[in-house]
Amino acid sequence: MSLAGHVDRLRSGDQDLDGLGESMHAAMARLYPICRSITGDGVRATLDILGESLAIQRHAVPSGAQAFDWTVPDEWNVRDAYIADRRGLRVVDFRRHNLHLVGYSVPVRATMTLDELRPHLHTRPDQPEWIPYRTTYYHRDWGFCLPDSQLRSMDEGPYDVVIDTTIVPGELTYGELVVPGDSTDEVVVSAHLCHPSLANDNLAGIAVATELARTLTSLAKRRHTYRFLFAPGTIGSITWLSRNADVLPRIRHGLVLTGLGGPGGLVYKRSRRGTRGIDRAAAHVVAGRGGEVRDYSPYGYDERQFNSIGFDLPFGRLSRTPHGEYPEYHTSADDLSFVKPSQLAESYLAVLEIVDVLENDERYENLSPHGEPQLGKRGLYPTTGGRAADEAVMAMLWALAYSDGSTSLLDIASVAGVDFAGLRRAAGHLEAAGLMAPAR
Amino acid sequence: MSLAGHVDRLRSGDQDLDGLGESMHAAMARLYPICRSITGDGVRATLDILGESLAIQRHAVPSGAQAFDWTVPDEWNVRDAYIADRRGLRVVDFRRHNLHLVGYSVPVRATMTLDELRPHLHTRPDQPEWIPYRTTYYHRDWGFCLPDSQLRSMDEGPYDVVIDTTIVPGELTYGELVVPGDSTDEVVVSAHLCHPSLANDNLAGIAVATELARTLTSLAKRRHTYRFLFAPGTIGSITWLSRNADVLPRIRHGLVLTGLGGPGGLVYKRSRRGTRGIDRAAAHVVAGRGGEVRDYSPYGYDERQFNSIGFDLPFGRLSRTPHGEYPEYHTSADDLSFVKPSQLAESYLAVLEIVDVLENDERYENLSPHGEPQLGKRGLYPTTGGRAADEAVMAMLWALAYSDGSTSLLDIASVAGVDFAGLRRAAGHLEAAGLMAPAR
Amino acid sequence: MSLAGHVDRLRSGDQDLDGLGESMHAAMARLYPICRSITGDGVRATLDILGESLAIQRHAVPSGAQAFDWTVPDEWNVRDAYIADRRGLRVVDFRRHNLHLVGYSVPVRATMTLDELRPHLHTRPDQPEWIPYRTTYYHRDWGFCLPDSQLRSMDEGPYDVVIDTTIVPGELTYGELVVPGDSTDEVVVSAHLCHPSLANDNLAGIAVATELARTLTSLAKRRHTYRFLFAPGTIGSITWLSRNADVLPRIRHGLVLTGLGGPGGLVYKRSRRGTRGIDRAAAHVVAGRGGEVRDYSPYGYDERQFNSIGFDLPFGRLSRTPHGEYPEYHTSADDLSFVKPSQLAESYLAVLEIVDVLENDERYENLSPHGEPQLGKRGLYPTTGGRAADEAVMAMLWALAYSDGSTSLLDIASVAGVDFAGLRRAAGHLEAAGLMAPAR
């Protein structure tokens, strides 16, 4: 099937969108328990699972390697971490939830009173039942995260504090999948994989990206080459950028996928320049789904790196309600129950529609441009006059009215306020009737 | 009198606008009973009446003639058409209302039960007392239109069905009037005349167009040449376009007039490009009258043909509430009582104001550009200071502030949010005082 | 201290803004009783007082001198003016309020009934307790202004009418102060000083302008040269323009200050072109303070003259609620109690912020443009990850994301919707850290 066919079947209900959402959610469930960070075993375990259905290439960059202004850090792994009370009871235990341990905590083995411990304990008093997510990647420190209600119930101790971690030279690991197309022009899809047991941020992005990768791989052909990156945030994308100078000039469009299973409508964040092809394609799709389109800001996910002045790549970002705007963000409440299969499914379809635009936007030439062609004699128009035109006829009229050889279907969709996919089908009918042809 | 004088007198109340509305309505009343279609005697009878006060040239194009993608159809005429019950009573009778017969119905003489008839009967269940308007120009078929309430009261029959029509080679007829001006640059005004007994659509457009033609003919001089087209919709305009290739390059502005006597405010529909001179002139006038300005869409009236890519002519469309947006549209309820003289009159004045802009928009040069000229010593400014400026003074200040030789009065009107006619008068006063001159 | 330091101290509360408002109000109180007009002793007395703390240069242009379309009028001075009843009681007395006498009234000594007087009496029936402000500069006439309630209580008279004024050849006087900068590029600040006892219009503008002049004079250096004009409205600015042809090409920015102590938020009126540097700077500051930015119109204060086509200078106007939009405008109710120190203070700070933009807007170049630089290792970023960035960090991220050498801080502030002063401070931190440098 063609990509357009995939889109049309999912939109018409001929293919089961709900089932797709359930299967993406199930894929997330396997990845959820793994303790990921910007380096370490969790990243590799995650890539192992993704690699079961996709030929993802794994890259390892040694600690100490330079990536522009950054240095690949030592690798961090956790064997155990807990705070135990006088009776030996683990009151805070990494094995119960990996958010309990501040990411990149250094090894500790000590007995401390609560007062001594307190500077190392992180809670969210405004959300007293949730464990916050904290890291200390580039500053040697340690700490535990716990519900504020639990902290308030703890006595003075003393407590046994054990952090059995290693921070030693190792590697930064990331995955990459290239799906070749007719052209070497690339579309890059990036989803960060450094977050531990947080579902929406970003197992949801990873689930949508892998589903898209599977669909694109299944096609007989693609216009563009597609490159998928599964890398830790910031250091991962900067490292990739530092080692792929030859790829960068071929990138035509980029999309960062994150937070695609949580609440709220779709939100597209424009590239820094704001007027790139990906911006127009995504804005059309997201607006058509009642979502929101926002201007670039230099805070968020890896769009920050791709859009930085030295690279200036056309990367937008697709999410649902963005980071920091839902209370569950960066807490233990961002769990599997927080992510809805139906939201994942709509997100996936939106991404597919964006790719449909990137693959199938064409400039056509109206071959019967002097007045309207007589659609009726070609069976494309209702025979009884006096009534209003239906949606399919309107799409043909829009396509004919604006297809001057230099105006693309997406241009027309924007002017007309009609759907790209409908216009694409209308163009197909008109081409079949000999009334339009792709512009030379 | 000058065109500006006509506008100023009607706006100031010095000339009776209401009387003008009544006289346009009376003109419509004569045309209303005639059964028009895209060909036939009704078109010629209509042009006969219009020709009584205007030197309209009549053109005939034979059936079978080619016009781009279209072929001039056989000519259709009706002698009689009815459905009679067993007692010979005509329950549906073309002679009572010409909307009862589907336009271009082929001859029929048959006895049929209601069930056999039903596929040929058209009603509007949502408007059960009104007769809908239906046609079958390019597909040989037949039918009757009737109120849904009547259909529901009819028994099983059988009925005598008689359609005494002819569809035979003949001609397509349209009228054309050229009012020459100082320049061969043309303004084209088009009003379709193919609709039978429907008042707003489009006897109202025809009434406004003929009134405008009479006014322009009465002027001593005009800047532009004006061309009026009274032609059947779609096939008429396409046929005209196919036979006037020499005229097309001279067309500077075009306006389709339709639905100008019905309810609601003025609605201007922009040309396809949306930034033509007619778009700016009409948008200014319509916005100033609290009306609405809409972007082009490829559905509606003959603006579709003039704006098609092969011609790309700068045609906008002026109406009140457009087709399909009032319930009476294309039904017997679009009758003479539906069209109000006051609405016709305002529409006519708006058209005249648009023509005022086309004729009188000028670029001026401020001859006293260093600071404000002292208007007071020329009697153009109130002598007592301290109070706010009135509208006439403000118009002069706007004209002086922006007349740099390359900014036209309409440009200034748009920036200032003031009325073109007021600015035109201000420019006249300033020119008389030697403070401004038309730009070289 | 630098200008930026002044701004930052006032914004942070390190310097007492309220005290500044009180001191500007006190300065206005000294000037309030003086009877000013477009010429005469009052103008000179006002300049005397302003000259106590600023080295204002006084210019005198003789009556009869030509200034483009205008002629410097004879000088007007008032010794006395009153209307006395039969018992000799002064019922209307210039000595009680200088608004009682119409500006430029010719000498009169007569006995008149109320009916004879009435054409010379001006009131505001809609504001019956207030004295209106009226002038008759360029038309020899005379009159009195009084509360409408008083007029309605006056009997038929007769009255002794005395106007002891002189209108004789003299001079037009205006003040000018030039504060030199590193560049001869000029910023001109203009405040009209022709209004008699009216506080907001325009002692408020004069107070803010003189406070600004004092601050700029106190700086060790300035990028631009600053020129302050204290001149009568219309004839004053036109006369200045006629005598400073050599200065005009050096003017980069201009600001008319008026009505800065009255009610309502800040209102910036754009220059005629609307896209000048001053327009961008002032719009940013005023929008950031919740104020309003309006397009140019050719009515108001001396922005009319500076923006006229022959000069086309980039002058905007800053006020609070503009002339004619508050009921007290041009009446005796525009008194010292109408002007609030807090409003004066905010207006002054806004002007200072605008000047901060004019002085300190720079284009920077990001020296670490490949991905985000690692702010953490330079102590510019919080060490614990997982939480949202604060305002100061965001300002640095915005500066880094857009500083490509051709985008200025103000450009970035507009795109980012962040504060210029915050961005200026962020740029300072980044420059100190070696991450940015002024563009070559």
PDB file of N, CA, C and O in Angstrom, chain A residues 58-96:
ATOM      1  N   ARG A  58      23.160   0.647  16.337  1.00  0.00           N
ATOM      2  CA  ARG A  58      23.533   1.197  17.637  1.00  0.00           C
ATOM      3  C   ARG A  58      24.909   1.837  17.551  1.00  0.00           C
ATOM      4  O   ARG A  58      25.848   1.250  17.018  1.00  0.00           O
ATOM      5  N   HIS A  59      25.014   3.072  18.066  1.00  0.00           N
ATOM      6  CA  HIS A  59      26.294   3.778  18.064  1.00  0.00           C
ATOM      7  C   HIS A  59      26.777   3.977  19.490  1.00  0.00           C
ATOM      8  O   HIS A  59      25.971   4.251  20.382  1.00  0.00           O
ATOM      9  N   ALA A  60      28.087   3.830  19.706  1.00  0.00           N
ATOM     10  CA  ALA A  60      28.677   4.043  21.030  1.00  0.00           C
ATOM     11  C   ALA A  60      29.786   5.083  20.911  1.00  0.00           C
ATOM     12  O   ALA A  60      30.682   4.946  20.073  1.00  0.00           O
ATOM     13  N   VAL A  61      29.715   6.099  21.730  1.00  0.00           N
ATOM     14  CA  VAL A  61      30.727   7.168  21.723  1.00  0.00           C
ATOM     15  C   VAL A  61      31.383   7.169  23.102  1.00  0.00           C
ATOM     16  O   VAL A  61      30.678   7.251  24.114  1.00  0.00           O
ATOM     17  N   PRO A  62      32.711   7.076  23.180  1.00  0.00           N
ATOM     18  CA  PRO A  62      33.354   6.898  24.475  1.00  0.00           C
ATOM     19  C   PRO A  62      33.261   8.135  25.368  1.00  0.00           C
ATOM     20  O   PRO A  62      33.259   9.269  24.871  1.00  0.00           O
ATOM     21  N   SER A  63      33.183   7.896  26.645  1.00  0.00           N
ATOM     22  CA  SER A  63      33.237   8.995  27.615  1.00  0.00           C
ATOM     23  C   SER A  63      34.483   9.826  27.346  1.00  0.00           C
ATOM     24  O   SER A  63      35.536   9.294  27.009  1.00  0.00           O
ATOM     25  N   GLY A  64      34.359  11.127  27.488  1.00  0.00           N
ATOM     26  CA  GLY A  64      35.496  12.003  27.257  1.00  0.00           C
ATOM     27  C   GLY A  64      35.549  12.558  25.848  1.00  0.00           C
ATOM     28  O   GLY A  64      36.249  13.536  25.589  1.00  0.00           O
ATOM     29  N   ALA A  65      34.794  11.931  24.934  1.00  0.00           N
ATOM     30  CA  ALA A  65      34.786  12.456  23.563  1.00  0.00           C
ATOM     31  C   ALA A  65      34.186  13.858  23.570  1.00  0.00           C
ATOM     32  O   ALA A  65      33.275  14.154  24.339  1.00  0.00           O
ATOM     33  N   GLN A  66      34.731  14.700  22.708  1.00  0.00           N
ATOM     34  CA  GLN A  66      34.266  16.078  22.632  1.00  0.00           C
ATOM     35  C   GLN A  66      33.148  16.187  21.598  1.00  0.00           C
ATOM     36  O   GLN A  66      33.200  15.573  20.536  1.00  0.00           O
ATOM     37  N   ALA A  67      32.118  16.951  21.932  1.00  0.00           N
ATOM     38  CA  ALA A  67      31.037  17.242  20.973  1.00  0.00           C
ATOM     39  C   ALA A  67      30.741  18.730  21.084  1.00  0.00           C
ATOM     40  O   ALA A  67      29.989  19.153  21.959  1.00  0.00           O
ATOM     41  N   PHE A  68      31.422  19.508  20.203  1.00  0.00           N
ATOM     42  CA  PHE A  68      31.318  20.956  20.279  1.00  0.00           C
ATOM     43  C   PHE A  68      31.638  21.422  21.707  1.00  0.00           C
ATOM     44  O   PHE A  68      32.681  21.058  22.235  1.00  0.00           O
ATOM     45  N   ASP A  69      30.727  22.155  22.341  1.00  0.00           N
ATOM     46  CA  ASP A  69      31.028  22.708  23.665  1.00  0.00           C
ATOM     47  C   ASP A  69      30.885  21.667  24.782  1.00  0.00           C
ATOM     48  O   ASP A  69      31.118  21.967  25.940  1.00  0.00           O
ATOM     49  N   TRP A  70      30.493  20.447  24.433  1.00  0.00           N
ATOM     50  CA  TRP A  70      30.172  19.441  25.442  1.00  0.00           C
ATOM     51  C   TRP A  70      31.171  18.285  25.403  1.00  0.00           C
ATOM     52  O   TRP A  70      31.824  18.037  24.399  1.00  0.00           O
ATOM     53  N   THR A  71      31.248  17.543  26.545  1.00  0.00           N
ATOM     54  CA  THR A  71      32.086  16.356  26.639  1.00  0.00           C
ATOM     55  C   THR A  71      31.191  15.184  27.023  1.00  0.00           C
ATOM     56  O   THR A  71      30.357  15.316  27.929  1.00  0.00           O
ATOM     57  N   VAL A  72      31.366  14.061  26.320  1.00  0.00           N
ATOM     58  CA  VAL A  72      30.565  12.884  26.674  1.00  0.00           C
ATOM     59  C   VAL A  72      30.920  12.486  28.109  1.00  0.00           C
ATOM     60  O   VAL A  72      32.091  12.283  28.428  1.00  0.00           O
ATOM     61  N   PRO A  73      29.939  12.385  28.995  1.00  0.00           N
ATOM     62  CA  PRO A  73      30.246  12.134  30.413  1.00  0.00           C
ATOM     63  C   PRO A  73      30.576  10.661  30.658  1.00  0.00           C
ATOM     64  O   PRO A  73      30.378   9.807  29.801  1.00  0.00           O
ATOM     65  N   ASP A  74      31.061  10.414  31.848  1.00  0.00           N
ATOM     66  CA  ASP A  74      31.225   9.030  32.283  1.00  0.00           C
ATOM     67  C   ASP A  74      29.865   8.337  32.266  1.00  0.00           C
ATOM     68  O   ASP A  74      28.823   8.980  32.357  1.00  0.00           O
ATOM     69  N   GLU A  75      29.945   6.999  32.191  1.00  0.00           N
ATOM     70  CA  GLU A  75      28.702   6.228  32.130  1.00  0.00           C
ATOM     71  C   GLU A  75      28.208   5.963  33.547  1.00  0.00           C
ATOM     72  O   GLU A  75      28.995   5.679  34.453  1.00  0.00           O
ATOM     73  N   TRP A  76      26.896   6.044  33.703  1.00  0.00           N
ATOM     74  CA  TRP A  76      26.290   5.867  35.022  1.00  0.00           C
ATOM     75  C   TRP A  76      25.446   4.607  35.043  1.00  0.00           C
ATOM     76  O   TRP A  76      24.638   4.390  34.137  1.00  0.00           O
ATOM     77  N   ASN A  77      25.658   3.749  36.050  1.00  0.00           N
ATOM     78  CA  ASN A  77      24.801   2.588  36.230  1.00  0.00           C
ATOM     79  C   ASN A  77      24.460   2.427  37.700  1.00  0.00           C
ATOM     80  O   ASN A  77      25.211   2.882  38.581  1.00  0.00           O
ATOM     81  N   VAL A  78      23.346   1.817  37.951  1.00  0.00           N
ATOM     82  CA  VAL A  78      22.826   1.677  39.311  1.00  0.00           C
ATOM     83  C   VAL A  78      22.665   0.191  39.627  1.00  0.00           C
ATOM     84  O   VAL A  78      22.033  -0.543  38.853  1.00  0.00           O
ATOM     85  N   ARG A  79      23.223  -0.220  40.741  1.00  0.00           N
ATOM     86  CA  ARG A  79      22.940  -1.577  41.217  1.00  0.00           C
ATOM     87  C   ARG A  79      21.826  -1.528  42.253  1.00  0.00           C
ATOM     88  O   ARG A  79      20.903  -2.307  42.226  1.00  0.00           O
ATOM     89  N   ASP A  80      21.917  -0.565  43.144  1.00  0.00           N
ATOM     90  CA  ASP A  80      20.926  -0.489  44.211  1.00  0.00           C
ATOM     91  C   ASP A  80      20.998   0.912  44.808  1.00  0.00           C
ATOM     92  O   ASP A  80      22.017   1.610  44.682  1.00  0.00           O
ATOM     93  N   ALA A  81      19.914   1.320  45.472  1.00  0.00           N
ATOM     94  CA  ALA A  81      19.909   2.606  46.173  1.00  0.00           C
ATOM     95  C   ALA A  81      18.703   2.626  47.086  1.00  0.00           C
ATOM     96  O   ALA A  81      17.605   2.259  46.670  1.00  0.00           O
ATOM     97  N   TYR A  82      18.943   3.018  48.316  1.00  0.00           N
ATOM     98  CA  TYR A  82      17.809   3.065  49.243  1.00  0.00           C
ATOM     99  C   TYR A  82      18.165   3.902  50.461  1.00  0.00           C
ATOM    100  O   TYR A  82      19.334   4.209  50.729  1.00  0.00           O
ATOM    101  N   ILE A  83      17.113   4.243  51.200  1.00  0.00           N
ATOM    102  CA  ILE A  83      17.234   4.824  52.538  1.00  0.00           C
ATOM    103  C   ILE A  83      16.517   3.841  53.470  1.00  0.00           C
ATOM    104  O   ILE A  83      15.326   3.570  53.253  1.00  0.00           O
ATOM    105  N   ALA A  84      17.231   3.319  54.426  1.00  0.00           N
ATOM    106  CA  ALA A  84      16.613   2.347  55.338  1.00  0.00           C
ATOM    107  C   ALA A  84      16.545   2.918  56.746  1.00  0.00           C
ATOM    108  O   ALA A  84      17.440   3.671  57.165  1.00  0.00           O
ATOM    109  N   ASP A  85      15.493   2.581  57.464  1.00  0.00           N
ATOM    110  CA  ASP A  85      15.361   3.097  58.832  1.00  0.00           C
ATOM    111  C   ASP A  85      16.145   2.206  59.804  1.00  0.00           C
ATOM    112  O   ASP A  85      16.816   1.256  59.386  1.00  0.00           O
ATOM    113  N   ARG A  86      16.032   2.496  61.082  1.00  0.00           N
ATOM    114  CA  ARG A  86      16.828   1.784  62.066  1.00  0.00           C
ATOM    115  C   ARG A  86      16.555   0.292  62.087  1.00  0.00           C
ATOM    116  O   ARG A  86      17.403  -0.511  62.415  1.00  0.00           O
ATOM    117  N   ARG A  87      15.336  -0.089  61.682  1.00  0.00           N
ATOM    118  CA  ARG A  87      15.003  -1.508  61.682  1.00  0.00           C
ATOM    119  C   ARG A  87      15.438  -2.185  60.392  1.00  0.00           C
ATOM    120  O   ARG A  87      15.121  -3.324  60.140  1.00  0.00           O
ATOM    121  N   GLY A  88      16.113  -1.423  59.494  1.00  0.00           N
ATOM    122  CA  GLY A  88      16.538  -2.014  58.221  1.00  0.00           C
ATOM    123  C   GLY A  88      15.462  -1.948  57.143  1.00  0.00           C
ATOM    124  O   GLY A  88      15.664  -2.425  56.033  1.00  0.00           O
ATOM    125  N   LEU A  89      14.322  -1.324  57.466  1.00  0.00           N
ATOM    126  CA  LEU A  89      13.233  -1.230  56.486  1.00  0.00           C
ATOM    127  C   LEU A  89      13.571  -0.150  55.454  1.00  0.00           C
ATOM    128  O   LEU A  89      13.882   0.995  55.799  1.00  0.00           O
ATOM    129  N   ARG A  90      13.514  -0.510  54.173  1.00  0.00           N
ATOM    130  CA  ARG A  90      13.803   0.467  53.124  1.00  0.00           C
ATOM    131  C   ARG A  90      12.610   1.403  52.978  1.00  0.00           C
ATOM    132  O   ARG A  90      11.576   1.045  52.422  1.00  0.00           O
ATOM    133  N   VAL A  91      12.732   2.598  53.459  1.00  0.00           N
ATOM    134  CA  VAL A  91      11.604   3.547  53.365  1.00  0.00           C
ATOM    135  C   VAL A  91      11.604   4.236  51.995  1.00  0.00           C
ATOM    136  O   VAL A  91      10.559   4.639  51.497  1.00  0.00           O
ATOM    137  N   VAL A  92      12.755   4.389  51.388  1.00  0.00           N
ATOM    138  CA  VAL A  92      12.841   4.883  50.000  1.00  0.00           C
ATOM    139  C   VAL A  92      13.707   3.882  49.258  1.00  0.00           C
ATOM    140  O   VAL A  92      14.831   3.602  49.685  1.00  0.00           O
ATOM    141  N   ASP A  93      13.172   3.342  48.135  1.00  0.00           N
ATOM    142  CA  ASP A  93      13.860   2.201  47.527  1.00  0.00           C
ATOM    143  C   ASP A  93      13.828   2.320  46.001  1.00  0.00           C
ATOM    144  O   ASP A  93      12.767   2.273  45.386  1.00  0.00           O
ATOM    145  N   PHE A  94      15.003   2.489  45.418  1.00  0.00           N
ATOM    146  CA  PHE A  94      15.141   2.564  43.956  1.00  0.00           C
ATOM    147  C   PHE A  94      14.466   1.390  43.259  1.00  0.00           C
ATOM    148  O   PHE A  94      13.950   1.518  42.149  1.00  0.00           O
ATOM    149  N   ARG A  95      14.471   0.223  43.918  1.00  0.00           N
ATOM    150  CA  ARG A  95      13.897  -0.966  43.272  1.00  0.00           C
ATOM    151  C   ARG A  95      12.379  -0.878  43.152  1.00  0.00           C
ATOM    152  O   ARG A  95      11.778  -1.555  42.329  1.00  0.00           O
ATOM    153  N   ARG A  96      11.770  -0.043  44.012  1.00  0.00           N
ATOM    154  CA  ARG A  96      10.317   0.131  43.889  1.00  0.00           C
ATOM    155  C   ARG A  96       9.987   1.122  42.776  1.00  0.00           C
ATOM    156  O   ARG A  96       8.998   0.986  42.078  1.00  0.00           O
TER     157      ARG A  96
END
